[in-house]
Amino acid sequence: MIRSITQPKPEEELNRLLADFNRIFIIGCGTCTTLTRTGGMEQVAAMKERLCQAGKMVTGQTVVPVACDNLTLEMMKEFDAGIQQASALLVMSCAFGVQTLARQIQKNIIPALDTLFIGKETAVGQFQEICTQCGTCIIGETGGICPVTSCHKGLVNGPCGGTDKGKCEIDKNKDCAWTLIYHRLKALDRLDTMRRLFGPRNYLGEPKPGKFEIKTEVDDHQSNRFLKKDG
Amino acid sequence: MVSEFKKALVSGKFVVTCELAPPKGAHLDKMTHHIDLLKDKVDAMNLTDHQSSVMRFPSLGGAILVKEKGGEAILQMTCRDRNRMALQADLLFAWSRGVRNVLCLTGDSVMLGDHKQAKPVFDLDSSQLVAAIRTMEKGKDLGGNDLDGEVSFCAGAIVTPEADPLEPQLIKFEKKIDAGAEFIQTQAVYDMDKFKTFMDYARQFPVKILAGIILLTSAPMARFMNKNIAGVNVPQNLIDEMAAAPKGGALAKGIEIAGRMVRQIHEEKICDGVHIMAIGKEETVPDIMAAAGVVRATAS
Ligand code: SF4
Ligand code: SF4
C-alpha cells in the first residue's frame, strides 16, 4: 500500500499562515495522516486545543475518510454551517487532500502539514520513498531497486565516492542504494548490467505537470465516427 | 594540441599534481601566491569545484588564473550544480581559455555544505561527464547537434581504493575508464600494502594513476578523517606518530610522513605519480616533495 507521508509544519510557520484568520474549521484525514498520526482524530483534537489557547475560534472539526477523494465535498456538506462561519480551513491531510478541498471550496485553505513523500510501508510504522514517478522507469536494469529515488543523488552508474559500509553519505541511517543494487545484482548473477555505462537520463518522461486521460473504447468509436463524418 | 599535463602523463616520468581550493570571495591574493609558488614545481594544479559543497570562487576562474600565470591547470568539475547544458557550455568556455585538463566528479551532496537548502542537480554523473567530453571531442553535443570548432581535453576521474564494499567502486572505476578517463587521482591512501593490492588490479587498465596524498596536520585531524571521510583510513601507527610529535611540530611531522609515502610510491614505482592535497597548507607542497626526494621543474 502506498501512503502519503507528512509531518507537522513548524509552529512559527503555522502561526504565520494563520495570523490573518480568527475563525478556523479543522479537517483531518482518516487514511494516511491517521496512520502516520499527523492528522487523525487525536491530532485534530490537539490542534483544536492549541488554536483555542492561541485565542482562535474553532467553528468545527471533522476527520473525513479519504481527503483526496472527490467524495470529500459530499462529506463536508453536513458541516456547511461551521465551514461558512470559518475564515479559513486548516487541513491536516497531505497536500493531495488540501488541494482536493481547495478545488471545491471557495475558502482560504491552510495546510497544517508538510507532505514529505509518497512512501511504502516497509515494516510496521516505517515508510520509505521508493519511487518518484520519473516517467522513464529503469528498474528492469537495476535489480528492481530504484536508484533514481533511493540514491540521494539519483545516480544510475554506480555508487558515488561518499558511500560507506552500505550507508549513504548524507545519513548513516539511510542505505546506499548502490550497495543494495550491487548485492542484489550479484545474487542474481547480473553484475554485467551494472558494468554497462548508462547514458544521460531522459528527464522528459512526462513533462510537469503530468496529465493523463484514459482512452475508452467509446471515445475511440466516437472519434472514428467524427473522422468518418468529416471525411 | 596535447596538454602539458598529458605530455607529463605519457612521458613515463613520476607525475606530481597538487590541489588548490579557490577562496571564499573574490580576494585572489592568497590563491595567486600559491599558484606562483607551485606552478613550476608540480606538473599540474587541480582547482576544486565548491569542495565539500561549500560555495566559493569557481574552479573555472581558478583554472584560468593558473593559465594566466603560466601554470598547468586541472579543472575539477562536479555534476552537483550544473545540468548537462551548463557543463558543456563551461567546457567550451574552458577550452577557449586554454584549460585542457578536466577532472570529472559527481560531487558531494549539497546537504554536506554551506547552502544546504539549494537544489541539487546531478543531471549527469562522473562517468557520464567523462563520456560527454569524448562526445564533444567528436564534434557533437549531448543533444546530437554539431559543434562549431574542435575541443580536446585530457579527462580524468577519481577512485576510492579503500571503499567498503570495494567491488561496486571498482565497477564504477572501470566504467569511468570505458567512458574515456585517461588519468585517475585517488582518494587519500595511507596504507601502502593495501594500495599496492589495488594497483595490482588497476594496472591492467590503460589509465595513469596518481595516488592521493592528504597532508596530516594533527592526530585529531587524522581521527576526524577516519570518522567522517568515506574510504579514508589513517592507520593507528601514523596517528600515534602524529600524536607523539613535539608541541608545535605536528605539521613538520605531517610533511615528513607525506614525504615518506611519496618517496615509497616513487622509489617502488607503485603507480604513475601522486596527487598532493595539502588542505589549507598549500605552501608545504614543495617541502613534501623535498622530503620525498622528488624535486624538479615541470618538463617542457
Ligand atoms: S525509475 Fe524509479 S522513480 Fe522512475 S518510475 Fe521507476 S521506480 Fe519510479
Ligand atoms: S552514498 Fe550511495 S545512495 Fe548516497 S548518494 Fe552516494 S551512491 Fe547515492
Coordinates of C-alpha atoms and ligand atoms in Angstrom, one line a residue:
Chain A
M1 CA 0.0 0.0 0.0
I2 CA 1.3 3.4 -0.8
R3 CA 0.9 6.2 1.8
S4 CA 1.4 9.9 1.7
I5 CA 3.9 10.7 4.4
T6 CA 3.5 14.0 6.2
Q7 CA 4.9 15.9 9.2
P8 CA 3.5 18.9 11.1
K9 CA 4.7 22.3 9.8
P10 CA 7.0 24.2 12.2
E11 CA 5.0 26.1 14.8
E12 CA 6.2 29.5 13.7
E13 CA 5.2 28.9 10.1
L14 CA 1.7 27.7 11.0
N15 CA 1.3 30.7 13.3
R16 CA 2.3 33.0 10.4
L17 CA -0.1 31.2 8.0
L18 CA -3.0 31.5 10.4
A19 CA -2.2 35.1 11.6
D20 CA -4.9 36.7 9.5
F21 CA -7.6 34.2 10.4
N22 CA -9.5 34.0 13.7
R23 CA -12.3 31.5 12.9
I24 CA -10.9 28.2 11.8
F25 CA -12.5 24.9 10.7
I26 CA -10.2 21.9 11.1
I27 CA -10.2 18.9 8.7
G28 CA -8.3 15.7 9.3
C29 CA -8.0 12.6 7.1
G30 CA -8.9 9.1 8.1
T31 CA -6.4 7.5 5.8
C32 CA -2.7 8.3 5.5
T33 CA -2.4 11.0 8.2
T34 CA -4.4 8.9 10.6
L35 CA -1.9 6.1 10.1
T36 CA 1.1 8.4 10.4
R37 CA -0.5 10.2 13.4
T38 CA -0.2 13.6 11.9
G39 CA -3.9 14.3 11.1
G40 CA -6.2 11.7 12.7
M41 CA -8.8 12.3 15.4
E42 CA -6.3 12.8 18.2
Q43 CA -4.2 15.3 16.3
V44 CA -7.2 17.2 15.2
A45 CA -8.4 17.4 18.8
A46 CA -4.9 18.6 19.9
M47 CA -4.9 21.2 17.2
K48 CA -8.3 22.5 18.3
E49 CA -6.9 22.8 21.8
R50 CA -3.8 24.6 20.6
L51 CA -5.8 27.1 18.4
C52 CA -8.3 27.8 21.3
Q53 CA -5.4 28.5 23.6
A54 CA -4.0 30.9 21.0
G55 CA -7.3 32.8 21.1
K56 CA -8.8 31.5 17.9
M57 CA -12.3 30.3 17.5
V58 CA -12.7 26.8 16.1
T59 CA -16.0 26.7 14.2
G60 CA -16.0 23.0 13.8
Q61 CA -13.8 20.0 13.1
T62 CA -14.0 16.7 11.3
V63 CA -11.9 13.8 10.1
V64 CA -13.0 12.9 6.5
P65 CA -12.4 9.2 5.5
V66 CA -10.2 10.0 2.5
A67 CA -9.4 13.6 2.0
C68 CA -8.0 13.2 -1.5
D69 CA -11.2 11.5 -2.7
N70 CA -13.6 13.7 -4.8
L71 CA -16.4 12.5 -2.5
T72 CA -14.9 14.6 0.3
L73 CA -17.0 17.5 -0.8
E74 CA -20.2 15.4 -0.2
M75 CA -18.9 14.5 3.3
M76 CA -18.3 18.2 4.1
K77 CA -21.9 19.1 3.3
E78 CA -23.1 18.3 6.8
F79 CA -20.6 20.7 8.2
D80 CA -21.6 23.5 6.0
A81 CA -22.6 25.9 8.8
G82 CA -19.2 25.6 10.6
I83 CA -17.4 26.0 7.3
Q84 CA -19.3 29.0 6.3
Q85 CA -18.6 30.6 9.7
A86 CA -14.9 29.9 9.3
S87 CA -12.5 32.4 7.7
A88 CA -10.0 29.6 6.9
L89 CA -9.9 25.8 6.7
L90 CA -6.9 24.2 8.4
V91 CA -6.3 20.9 6.7
M92 CA -4.4 18.1 8.4
S93 CA -4.2 15.8 5.4
C94 CA -1.4 15.5 2.8
A95 CA -1.3 18.1 0.1
F96 CA -3.4 15.9 -2.2
G97 CA -6.3 16.3 0.3
V98 CA -5.5 20.0 0.8
Q99 CA -5.8 20.6 -3.0
T100 CA -8.9 18.4 -3.3
L101 CA -10.6 20.7 -0.9
A102 CA -9.1 23.9 -2.4
R103 CA -10.5 23.0 -5.8
Q104 CA -14.0 22.6 -4.4
I105 CA -14.5 25.0 -1.5
Q106 CA -14.1 28.8 -2.0
K107 CA -12.4 29.4 1.3
N108 CA -8.8 30.2 2.4
I109 CA -7.2 26.8 2.8
I110 CA -4.2 26.3 5.0
P111 CA -2.2 23.1 5.1
A112 CA -1.1 22.1 8.7
L113 CA 1.3 19.6 7.4
D114 CA 4.3 19.3 5.1
T115 CA 4.0 16.4 2.6
L116 CA 7.3 14.6 2.5
F117 CA 7.0 11.8 0.0
I118 CA 4.7 9.1 -1.2
G119 CA 6.0 6.1 0.7
K120 CA 5.7 2.4 1.0
E121 CA 5.2 0.9 4.4
T122 CA 8.2 -1.4 4.8
A123 CA 7.6 -2.5 8.3
V124 CA 5.1 -1.6 11.0
G125 CA 5.3 2.2 11.4
Q126 CA 8.2 2.5 8.8
F127 CA 7.9 4.1 5.5
Q128 CA 10.3 4.5 2.6
E129 CA 10.3 6.6 -0.6
I130 CA 11.0 4.0 -3.3
C131 CA 9.6 5.6 -6.5
T132 CA 9.3 9.3 -7.5
Q133 CA 7.3 8.5 -10.7
C134 CA 10.0 9.7 -13.1
G135 CA 8.2 8.5 -16.2
T136 CA 11.1 6.5 -17.6
C137 CA 11.4 3.5 -15.3
I138 CA 14.8 1.9 -15.3
I139 CA 14.5 -0.7 -12.5
G140 CA 14.4 -3.5 -15.0
E141 CA 18.2 -3.0 -15.2
T142 CA 18.9 -2.3 -11.5
G143 CA 17.6 -5.4 -9.8
G144 CA 14.2 -3.9 -9.1
I145 CA 15.6 -1.2 -6.8
C146 CA 15.2 2.4 -7.9
P147 CA 18.4 4.4 -7.9
V148 CA 16.5 7.5 -9.2
T149 CA 14.7 7.6 -5.9
S150 CA 16.7 5.5 -3.4
C151 CA 20.1 7.0 -4.3
H152 CA 20.2 10.5 -2.8
K153 CA 21.8 11.8 -6.0
G154 CA 19.7 9.7 -8.4
L155 CA 22.8 8.2 -9.9
V156 CA 22.4 5.5 -12.5
N157 CA 26.0 4.3 -13.0
G158 CA 27.0 3.0 -9.6
P159 CA 27.9 4.5 -6.2
C160 CA 29.4 7.9 -5.6
G161 CA 32.6 8.4 -3.5
G162 CA 30.6 9.1 -0.4
T163 CA 29.2 5.6 0.0
D164 CA 30.5 3.9 3.2
K165 CA 29.8 0.5 4.6
G166 CA 26.5 0.3 2.8
K167 CA 25.3 3.7 4.0
C168 CA 24.7 6.9 2.2
E169 CA 27.0 9.9 2.7
I170 CA 24.1 12.1 3.9
D171 CA 22.9 9.8 6.7
K172 CA 24.2 6.7 8.4
N173 CA 20.6 5.6 8.9
K174 CA 19.9 5.5 5.2
D175 CA 21.1 2.7 3.0
C176 CA 23.3 3.4 0.0
A177 CA 21.0 2.4 -2.9
W178 CA 24.0 1.3 -4.9
T179 CA 25.2 -1.1 -2.3
L180 CA 21.7 -2.6 -2.3
I181 CA 21.6 -2.8 -6.0
Y182 CA 25.1 -4.3 -6.2
H183 CA 24.2 -7.1 -3.7
R184 CA 21.0 -7.8 -5.5
L185 CA 22.5 -8.0 -8.9
K186 CA 25.4 -10.1 -7.6
A187 CA 22.9 -12.5 -6.1
L188 CA 21.1 -12.7 -9.4
D189 CA 24.4 -13.1 -11.3
R190 CA 23.6 -10.0 -13.2
L191 CA 26.5 -7.7 -12.3
D192 CA 27.1 -7.3 -16.0
T193 CA 24.2 -4.9 -16.2
M194 CA 25.9 -2.7 -13.5
R195 CA 29.1 -2.7 -15.7
R196 CA 27.3 -1.2 -18.6
L197 CA 27.6 2.6 -18.9
F198 CA 24.2 4.2 -18.8
G199 CA 23.9 7.4 -20.9
P200 CA 22.4 10.6 -19.6
R201 CA 18.9 10.0 -18.3
N202 CA 15.8 11.0 -20.1
Y203 CA 14.1 13.6 -17.9
L204 CA 11.3 14.1 -20.4
G205 CA 9.2 11.2 -19.4
E206 CA 6.1 13.2 -18.7
P207 CA 6.8 17.0 -18.6
K208 CA 5.4 18.6 -15.4
P209 CA 2.6 18.9 -14.7
G210 CA 1.7 15.3 -15.5
K211 CA -1.7 14.8 -17.1
F212 CA -3.3 11.6 -18.3
E213 CA -6.6 10.7 -19.8
I214 CA -8.0 7.2 -20.1
K215 CA -8.9 6.5 -23.6
T216 CA -12.0 4.3 -23.6
E217 CA -13.4 2.3 -26.4
V218 CA -16.4 4.5 -26.6
D219 CA -14.1 7.5 -27.1
D220 CA -12.3 5.6 -29.9
H221 CA -15.6 4.8 -31.6
Q222 CA -16.8 8.4 -31.3
S223 CA -13.6 9.8 -32.7
N224 CA -13.8 7.3 -35.5
R225 CA -17.4 8.4 -36.2
F226 CA -16.3 12.0 -36.2
L227 CA -13.5 11.2 -38.5
K228 CA -15.9 9.4 -40.9
K229 CA -18.3 12.2 -40.8
D230 CA -15.5 14.7 -41.5
G231 CA -14.2 12.5 -44.3
Chain B
M1 CA 47.3 20.2 -29.1
V2 CA 48.3 17.9 -26.3
S3 CA 48.2 19.4 -22.8
E4 CA 51.4 19.8 -20.8
F5 CA 49.9 17.6 -18.2
K6 CA 49.1 14.9 -20.7
K7 CA 52.6 15.1 -22.0
A8 CA 53.9 14.5 -18.5
L9 CA 51.5 11.6 -18.1
V10 CA 52.6 9.8 -21.2
S11 CA 56.3 10.7 -20.7
G12 CA 56.5 7.9 -18.1
K13 CA 58.0 10.2 -15.5
F14 CA 56.8 10.4 -11.9
V15 CA 53.9 12.9 -12.1
V16 CA 53.1 15.3 -9.3
T17 CA 49.9 17.2 -9.0
C18 CA 48.5 19.3 -6.2
E19 CA 45.3 20.8 -5.1
L20 CA 44.2 24.5 -4.8
A21 CA 40.9 25.5 -3.3
P22 CA 39.7 28.8 -4.7
P23 CA 38.8 31.4 -2.0
K24 CA 35.5 32.2 -0.3
G25 CA 35.1 35.5 -2.0
A26 CA 36.8 37.5 -4.8
H27 CA 40.0 38.2 -3.0
L28 CA 42.5 36.2 -5.0
D29 CA 45.9 37.2 -3.5
K30 CA 46.4 34.0 -1.5
M31 CA 45.5 31.7 -4.4
T32 CA 47.7 33.8 -6.7
H33 CA 50.5 33.4 -4.3
H34 CA 50.1 29.7 -4.1
I35 CA 50.0 29.5 -7.9
D36 CA 53.2 31.5 -8.2
L37 CA 54.8 29.3 -5.6
L38 CA 53.8 26.0 -7.1
K39 CA 53.4 26.4 -10.9
D40 CA 56.9 25.4 -11.7
K41 CA 57.2 22.7 -9.0
V42 CA 54.3 20.4 -10.0
D43 CA 53.0 19.1 -13.3
A44 CA 49.6 20.5 -12.8
M45 CA 47.3 22.0 -10.2
N46 CA 43.7 20.9 -9.5
L47 CA 41.2 23.6 -8.9
T48 CA 38.5 22.3 -6.6
D49 CA 34.8 22.9 -7.5
H50 CA 33.0 24.1 -4.4
Q51 CA 34.8 21.5 -2.4
S52 CA 32.6 19.7 0.2
S53 CA 29.7 21.7 -1.3
V54 CA 30.9 24.9 0.2
M55 CA 30.3 27.8 -2.2
R56 CA 33.5 29.5 -3.4
F57 CA 35.2 31.3 -6.3
P58 CA 34.6 29.0 -9.3
S59 CA 37.1 26.3 -10.3
L60 CA 37.0 27.6 -13.8
G61 CA 38.0 31.0 -12.6
G62 CA 40.9 29.4 -10.7
A63 CA 41.9 27.4 -13.7
I64 CA 42.0 30.4 -15.9
L65 CA 44.1 32.2 -13.3
V66 CA 46.6 29.3 -13.3
K67 CA 46.8 29.5 -17.1
E68 CA 47.4 33.3 -17.0
K69 CA 50.2 32.7 -14.5
G70 CA 51.8 30.2 -16.9
G71 CA 50.9 27.1 -14.9
E72 CA 49.1 23.9 -15.9
A73 CA 45.5 23.6 -14.5
I74 CA 43.3 20.6 -14.0
L75 CA 39.7 21.9 -13.9
Q76 CA 37.6 20.0 -11.4
M77 CA 34.0 19.7 -12.5
T78 CA 31.3 18.3 -10.4
C79 CA 27.8 17.4 -11.6
R80 CA 26.2 18.8 -8.4
D81 CA 25.4 22.3 -9.6
R82 CA 25.1 22.3 -13.4
N83 CA 22.9 20.3 -15.8
R84 CA 24.3 18.9 -19.0
M85 CA 23.8 22.2 -20.8
A86 CA 25.7 24.2 -18.3
L87 CA 28.5 21.6 -18.0
Q88 CA 29.0 21.5 -21.8
A89 CA 28.9 25.3 -22.0
D90 CA 31.6 25.6 -19.3
L91 CA 33.7 23.0 -21.1
L92 CA 33.6 25.1 -24.3
F93 CA 34.5 28.2 -22.3
A94 CA 37.3 26.4 -20.5
W95 CA 38.7 25.2 -23.9
S96 CA 38.5 28.8 -25.3
R97 CA 40.6 30.0 -22.4
G98 CA 43.3 27.3 -22.7
V99 CA 42.2 25.0 -20.0
R100 CA 42.9 21.5 -21.3
N101 CA 42.6 19.1 -18.3
V102 CA 39.4 18.2 -16.6
L103 CA 38.8 16.0 -13.5
C104 CA 35.2 14.7 -13.6
L105 CA 33.4 14.2 -10.3
T106 CA 29.9 13.5 -9.3
G107 CA 30.2 15.9 -6.4
D108 CA 29.3 15.8 -2.7
S109 CA 25.7 16.2 -1.5
V110 CA 24.5 19.8 -1.3
M111 CA 23.5 18.8 2.3
L112 CA 27.1 18.5 3.4
G113 CA 28.0 22.1 2.5
D114 CA 27.0 25.6 3.4
H115 CA 24.0 26.0 1.2
K116 CA 22.0 23.0 2.5
Q117 CA 18.7 24.2 1.0
A118 CA 20.0 24.6 -2.5
K119 CA 18.6 22.5 -5.3
P120 CA 21.0 19.6 -6.2
V121 CA 21.3 18.9 -9.9
F122 CA 23.2 15.6 -10.7
D123 CA 21.8 15.6 -14.2
L124 CA 24.9 13.6 -15.2
D125 CA 27.3 11.6 -13.1
S126 CA 31.1 11.5 -13.2
S127 CA 31.3 8.7 -15.8
Q128 CA 28.7 10.4 -18.0
L129 CA 30.6 13.6 -17.8
V130 CA 33.8 11.9 -19.0
A131 CA 31.7 10.4 -21.8
A132 CA 30.2 13.8 -22.6
I133 CA 33.8 15.2 -23.1
R134 CA 34.6 12.4 -25.5
T135 CA 31.3 13.1 -27.4
M136 CA 32.1 16.8 -27.7
E137 CA 35.6 15.9 -29.0
K138 CA 33.8 14.1 -31.8
G139 CA 32.2 17.4 -32.7
K140 CA 28.8 16.7 -31.2
D141 CA 27.0 18.0 -28.2
L142 CA 24.8 15.7 -25.9
G143 CA 21.7 16.7 -27.9
G144 CA 23.4 15.3 -31.1
N145 CA 24.0 18.7 -32.7
D146 CA 27.2 19.7 -34.4
L147 CA 29.6 21.9 -32.5
D148 CA 31.4 24.7 -34.3
G149 CA 35.1 24.2 -33.7
E150 CA 37.1 21.4 -32.1
V151 CA 37.7 20.8 -28.4
S152 CA 40.0 18.3 -26.9
F153 CA 40.7 17.6 -23.2
C154 CA 42.8 15.3 -21.0
A155 CA 39.9 13.9 -19.0
G156 CA 40.2 12.1 -15.6
A157 CA 38.2 10.9 -12.7
I158 CA 38.7 9.6 -9.2
V159 CA 38.6 6.3 -7.3
T160 CA 38.5 5.3 -3.7
P161 CA 40.8 2.3 -3.4
E162 CA 39.7 1.5 0.1
A163 CA 35.9 1.9 -0.4
D164 CA 33.7 -0.5 1.5
P165 CA 32.3 -2.5 -0.1
L166 CA 35.0 -2.4 -2.8
E167 CA 33.6 -4.2 -5.8
P168 CA 30.9 -1.6 -6.7
Q169 CA 33.5 1.1 -6.5
L170 CA 35.8 -0.9 -8.9
I171 CA 32.9 -1.5 -11.3
K172 CA 32.4 2.3 -11.4
F173 CA 36.2 2.8 -11.8
E174 CA 36.1 0.5 -14.9
K175 CA 33.1 2.4 -16.3
K176 CA 35.0 5.7 -16.0
I177 CA 37.9 4.2 -18.0
D178 CA 35.4 2.8 -20.5
A179 CA 33.9 6.2 -20.8
G180 CA 37.4 7.6 -21.7
A181 CA 39.2 8.6 -18.5
E182 CA 42.9 8.9 -19.1
F183 CA 44.0 9.5 -15.6
I184 CA 42.7 8.7 -12.1
Q185 CA 43.5 10.6 -9.0
T186 CA 42.7 8.5 -6.0
Q187 CA 41.2 9.3 -2.6
A188 CA 43.8 9.6 0.1
V189 CA 45.8 6.4 0.6
Y190 CA 47.8 5.8 3.8
D191 CA 48.2 2.0 3.9
M192 CA 50.8 1.3 1.2
D193 CA 50.2 -2.5 1.3
K194 CA 46.5 -2.1 0.6
F195 CA 47.3 0.4 -2.1
K196 CA 49.7 -2.0 -3.7
T197 CA 46.9 -4.6 -3.8
F198 CA 44.7 -2.0 -5.6
M199 CA 47.4 -1.3 -8.1
D200 CA 47.9 -5.0 -8.8
Y201 CA 44.4 -4.9 -10.0
A202 CA 44.4 -1.4 -11.6
R203 CA 47.5 -1.9 -13.7
Q204 CA 45.6 -3.9 -16.2
F205 CA 43.7 -0.8 -17.4
P206 CA 45.0 1.8 -19.9
V207 CA 44.9 4.6 -17.4
K208 CA 47.5 6.6 -15.4
I209 CA 47.1 6.5 -11.6
L210 CA 48.1 9.3 -9.3
A211 CA 47.9 8.3 -5.6
G212 CA 46.1 10.7 -3.4
I213 CA 48.2 12.1 -0.5
I214 CA 46.4 14.2 2.1
L215 CA 48.8 16.0 4.4
L216 CA 48.2 15.1 8.0
T217 CA 48.3 18.2 10.2
S218 CA 47.5 16.7 13.6
A219 CA 46.3 13.5 15.3
P220 CA 42.8 14.8 15.8
M221 CA 42.6 15.7 12.1
A222 CA 43.6 12.1 11.2
R223 CA 40.9 10.7 13.5
F224 CA 38.4 13.2 12.1
M225 CA 39.0 11.9 8.6
N226 CA 38.8 8.3 9.7
K227 CA 35.4 9.0 11.2
N228 CA 34.0 11.3 8.5
I229 CA 35.5 10.7 5.1
A230 CA 34.4 7.6 3.3
G231 CA 37.2 5.4 2.3
V232 CA 40.0 7.2 4.2
N233 CA 41.7 5.1 6.8
V234 CA 44.7 6.5 8.5
P235 CA 46.4 3.6 10.3
Q236 CA 46.8 3.8 14.0
N237 CA 50.6 3.8 13.8
L238 CA 50.5 7.1 11.8
I239 CA 48.0 8.6 14.2
D240 CA 50.4 7.6 17.1
E241 CA 53.3 9.1 15.2
M242 CA 51.4 12.4 14.7
A243 CA 50.4 12.4 18.4
A244 CA 54.0 11.9 19.5
A245 CA 55.2 14.9 17.6
P246 CA 56.7 17.6 19.8
K247 CA 54.5 20.6 20.6
G248 CA 54.3 22.8 17.5
G249 CA 55.9 20.1 15.5
A250 CA 52.8 18.3 14.1
L251 CA 52.9 20.0 10.7
A252 CA 56.6 19.1 10.3
K253 CA 55.7 15.5 11.2
G254 CA 52.9 15.5 8.7
I255 CA 55.2 16.8 6.0
E256 CA 57.7 14.0 6.9
I257 CA 55.0 11.3 6.7
A258 CA 53.6 12.6 3.4
G259 CA 57.1 12.8 2.1
R260 CA 57.9 9.3 3.2
M261 CA 54.8 8.0 1.4
V262 CA 55.6 9.9 -1.8
R263 CA 59.1 8.6 -1.7
Q264 CA 58.0 5.0 -1.3
I265 CA 55.5 5.3 -4.2
H266 CA 58.2 6.9 -6.3
E267 CA 61.0 4.5 -5.5
E268 CA 58.9 1.4 -5.7
K269 CA 57.1 2.6 -8.8
I270 CA 53.8 1.7 -7.2
C271 CA 51.9 3.9 -9.5
D272 CA 52.4 6.7 -12.0
G273 CA 52.6 9.7 -9.6
V274 CA 51.0 11.4 -6.7
H275 CA 48.2 14.0 -6.2
I276 CA 49.1 16.0 -3.1
M277 CA 46.2 17.6 -1.1
A278 CA 47.8 19.9 1.5
I279 CA 44.4 21.3 2.5
G280 CA 44.9 24.8 3.8
K281 CA 48.7 24.3 3.8
E282 CA 49.4 24.5 0.1
E283 CA 52.7 26.2 0.7
T284 CA 54.1 23.0 2.1
V285 CA 53.8 21.0 -1.1
P286 CA 57.5 21.8 -2.1
D287 CA 58.6 20.7 1.4
I288 CA 56.7 17.4 1.0
M289 CA 58.3 16.9 -2.4
A290 CA 61.7 17.7 -1.0
A291 CA 61.2 15.2 1.8
A292 CA 60.3 12.7 -0.8
G293 CA 63.3 13.5 -2.9
V294 CA 61.1 14.3 -5.9
V295 CA 62.3 17.8 -6.8
R296 CA 62.2 19.1 -10.3
A297 CA 60.6 21.6 -12.6
T298 CA 57.8 20.8 -15.0
A299 CA 59.2 19.0 -18.0
S300 CA 58.6 21.2 -21.0
Ligands
SF4_1 S1 12.9 4.5 -12.2 FE1 12.4 4.8 -10.1 S2 11.3 6.7 -10.0 FE2 11.3 6.1 -12.1 S3 9.4 5.1 -12.3 FE3 11.0 3.5 -11.9 S4 10.9 3.2 -9.7 FE4 9.8 5.1 -10.1
SF4_2 S1 26.2 7.2 -0.9 FE1 25.0 5.8 -2.3 S2 22.9 6.4 -2.1 FE2 24.1 8.1 -1.2 S3 24.4 9.5 -2.9 FE3 26.2 8.1 -2.9 S4 25.6 6.4 -4.3 FE4 23.7 7.5 -3.8

